[in-house]
Amino acid sequence: MALIGVLGGMGPLATVDFLDQVVRLTGASCDQEHLPMVVANLPHTPDRSRAIIDGAADPLPALIDGIDLLNRNGVALIVIPCNSAHHWYAQLSERSAAPILHISEASVAALPREARRVALLATGGTLASDFYQSALGVRGMEPVLPGAAAQADVAACIAAVKAGDIDEAAAHLGAALAALAQEDVDAALMACTEIPLAARALRDAALPLVDSTRALARATVDYALARGWNRPV
Amino acid sequence: MALIGVLGGMGPLATVDFLDQVVRLTGASCDQEHLPMVVANLPHTPDRSRAIIDGAADPLPALIDGIDLLNRNGVALIVIPCNSAHHWYAQLSERSAAPILHISEASVAALPREARRVALLATGGTLASDFYQSALGVRGMEPVLPGAAAQADVAACIAAVKAGDIDEAAAHLGAALAALAQEDVDAALMACTEIPLAARALRDAALPLVDSTRALARATVDYALARGWNRPV
């Protein structure tokens, strides 16, 4: 029986959302057709964005502990429903026996093919890390970064979700999207797994939104179903 | 850092609901104040209810594998968001180094103190196992079991949630509750972790409902916060 390893807790509500999407996308008709998983929900991992931007406490040792835990449990695939953590993707992949799906590949593949200018809704750390800008560039897409005020709203949205205040998060997200809608952009990529939780509380969004949590869940389910991991051995 | 072990996947959507409740009840203001967990999501575990009623494939080996997995990861507490699995509580507790909270104790403690006659909404296996009837009896409460037609609706509700069809599940639950409301009962205990997912889709319930998933989540959070497991070491 192949196990999917989920390195989660960054944040915890985003991990719950990711698991919910995996369960719903699996299309099972009874328990036994669902996908086996081991979830390491490790919220104590130091803040990824602050480490990238400010050189605050390094999360890499905690991330490696999580990767080691999952590998000790014999997982055959690892996914990490936290975009900022992918700043350390190379180190984590090198450490891991199990392959790790990259959330930016799944997310950029989920964008409309005709999109050219794509707004990035992400932590300051993810933006500074530049991996989304590279992934968009490879596909001939142009990243559009929020201005300072809109980025402050994005950061406040993320912090509010981590504190469980979805209404406040949605208000900040709405403000950021209204500002970005003034730019000439085709879609906004929610490149932080907290943001989709706020987006679902918005009445209507000012821009087409692509959800990195859902994109990673879809990639995970596709990978697992293609290998028959929903069939008990 | 103390870890909470969750033996889940029975069913997967109920496990997601349990995790969601734990995260929301923790009352954290940032990632690092949330509770660390390891979740063994093992949906391939043979059907608990069928094993109890019909002597179908025994789930105990798979349950023990899950308990062993969690203990190998050094968890300090185990919870199992599946009521029927508690038929094997004695064997699992004996096997486990970490203590296991009993879902029926958490659930019965969540009933209104003044309740006397309590309808049990559960799998046929949980009802046959009799542990809820005992837990109610200890508190001087009288269990009321659904009649055959209502029990068929409860079973159909549970199966529909496991297959992801919440609307169909809610319709069956509504029918079962309407039948039970004709009896002289004070509350209905949703003693199967699929049922609360259906209940949330009901406009209004014919009876006061107590949620075993939420009760177990509350007991888990209380246990962990009392021991400071939300504080990184």
CSV table of C-alpha atoms in Angstrom, one decimal, chain A residues 1 3 9-13 16 19-20 23-24 28-32 34-48 69 72-73 159 162-163 166 194 229-232, chain B residues 1 3 9-13 16 19-20 23-24 28-32 34-48 69 72-73 159 162-163 166 194 229-232:
chain,number,residue,atom,x,y,z
A,1,MET,CA,0.0,0.0,0.0
A,3,LEU,CA,1.2,6.2,1.2
A,9,GLY,CA,0.7,22.7,9.5
A,10,MET,CA,1.9,25.8,7.5
A,11,GLY,CA,-0.7,26.8,8.3
A,12,PRO,CA,-3.0,24.2,9.8
A,13,LEU,CA,-6.2,25.5,8.3
A,16,VAL,CA,-7.1,20.9,6.4
A,19,LEU,CA,-6.8,17.3,2.7
A,20,ASP,CA,-10.4,18.2,2.0
A,23,VAL,CA,-10.7,13.6,-0.5
A,24,ARG,CA,-13.2,15.3,-2.7
A,28,ALA,CA,-14.3,7.5,-4.2
A,29,SER,CA,-17.6,5.7,-3.5
A,30,CYS,CA,-16.6,4.2,-0.2
A,31,ASP,CA,-13.8,4.5,2.4
A,32,GLN,CA,-11.7,1.8,0.9
A,34,HIS,CA,-9.8,6.7,-0.9
A,35,LEU,CA,-6.1,7.5,-0.8
A,36,PRO,CA,-3.9,6.5,2.2
A,37,MET,CA,-1.9,9.4,3.6
A,38,VAL,CA,0.4,10.3,6.5
A,39,VAL,CA,0.2,13.9,7.5
A,40,ALA,CA,2.9,15.6,9.5
A,41,ASN,CA,1.1,18.7,10.8
A,42,LEU,CA,4.0,20.7,12.2
A,43,PRO,CA,2.8,24.2,12.9
A,44,HIS,CA,5.8,25.1,15.1
A,45,THR,CA,8.0,25.3,12.0
A,46,PRO,CA,9.4,28.9,12.1
A,47,ASP,CA,7.8,31.4,9.8
A,48,ARG,CA,9.0,30.9,6.3
A,69,LEU,CA,9.4,11.8,9.5
A,72,ARG,CA,10.6,7.0,7.9
A,73,ASN,CA,7.0,6.1,7.4
A,159,ALA,CA,-2.2,36.5,8.9
A,162,LYS,CA,-3.7,31.7,10.3
A,163,ALA,CA,-5.5,33.3,13.3
A,166,ILE,CA,-11.9,34.5,7.7
A,194,GLU,CA,-4.1,30.5,3.2
A,229,TRP,CA,-2.9,3.9,-4.8
A,230,ASN,CA,-6.6,4.0,-4.2
A,231,ARG,CA,-6.7,0.2,-4.6
A,232,PRO,CA,-5.9,-1.8,-1.5
B,1,MET,CA,7.4,18.8,21.3
B,3,LEU,CA,2.6,15.2,19.1
B,9,GLY,CA,-9.4,7.7,7.2
B,10,MET,CA,-12.6,6.1,8.6
B,11,GLY,CA,-13.9,7.9,6.7
B,12,PRO,CA,-11.6,10.4,5.2
B,13,LEU,CA,-14.1,13.3,5.1
B,16,VAL,CA,-10.8,16.2,7.7
B,19,LEU,CA,-8.9,18.2,12.0
B,20,ASP,CA,-10.8,21.3,11.1
B,23,VAL,CA,-7.7,23.7,14.4
B,24,ARG,CA,-10.6,26.0,15.1
B,28,ALA,CA,-4.3,30.1,18.1
B,29,SER,CA,-3.3,33.5,16.7
B,30,CYS,CA,-0.5,32.3,14.5
B,31,ASP,CA,0.8,29.0,13.0
B,32,GLN,CA,3.2,28.4,15.9
B,34,HIS,CA,-1.4,25.5,16.8
B,35,LEU,CA,-1.1,21.8,17.9
B,36,PRO,CA,1.4,19.5,16.2
B,37,MET,CA,-0.2,16.3,14.9
B,38,VAL,CA,0.6,13.2,13.0
B,39,VAL,CA,-2.4,11.8,11.1
B,40,ALA,CA,-2.4,8.3,9.8
B,41,ASN,CA,-5.2,8.5,7.2
B,42,LEU,CA,-5.8,4.8,6.5
B,43,PRO,CA,-9.1,4.4,4.5
B,44,HIS,CA,-8.3,0.9,3.4
B,45,THR,CA,-9.1,-0.4,6.9
B,46,PRO,CA,-11.9,-2.9,6.4
B,47,ASP,CA,-15.4,-1.7,7.2
B,48,ARG,CA,-15.9,-1.7,11.0
B,69,LEU,CA,2.6,3.7,13.1
B,72,ARG,CA,6.6,4.7,16.2
B,73,ASN,CA,6.3,8.5,15.6
B,159,ALA,CA,-22.7,5.7,3.1
B,162,LYS,CA,-18.4,8.4,2.6
B,163,ALA,CA,-19.2,8.7,-1.2
B,166,ILE,CA,-23.7,15.4,1.3
B,194,GLU,CA,-19.9,11.0,9.1
B,229,TRP,CA,1.4,21.3,23.6
B,230,ASN,CA,0.7,24.5,21.7
B,231,ARG,CA,3.9,26.0,23.0
B,232,PRO,CA,7.0,25.2,21.0
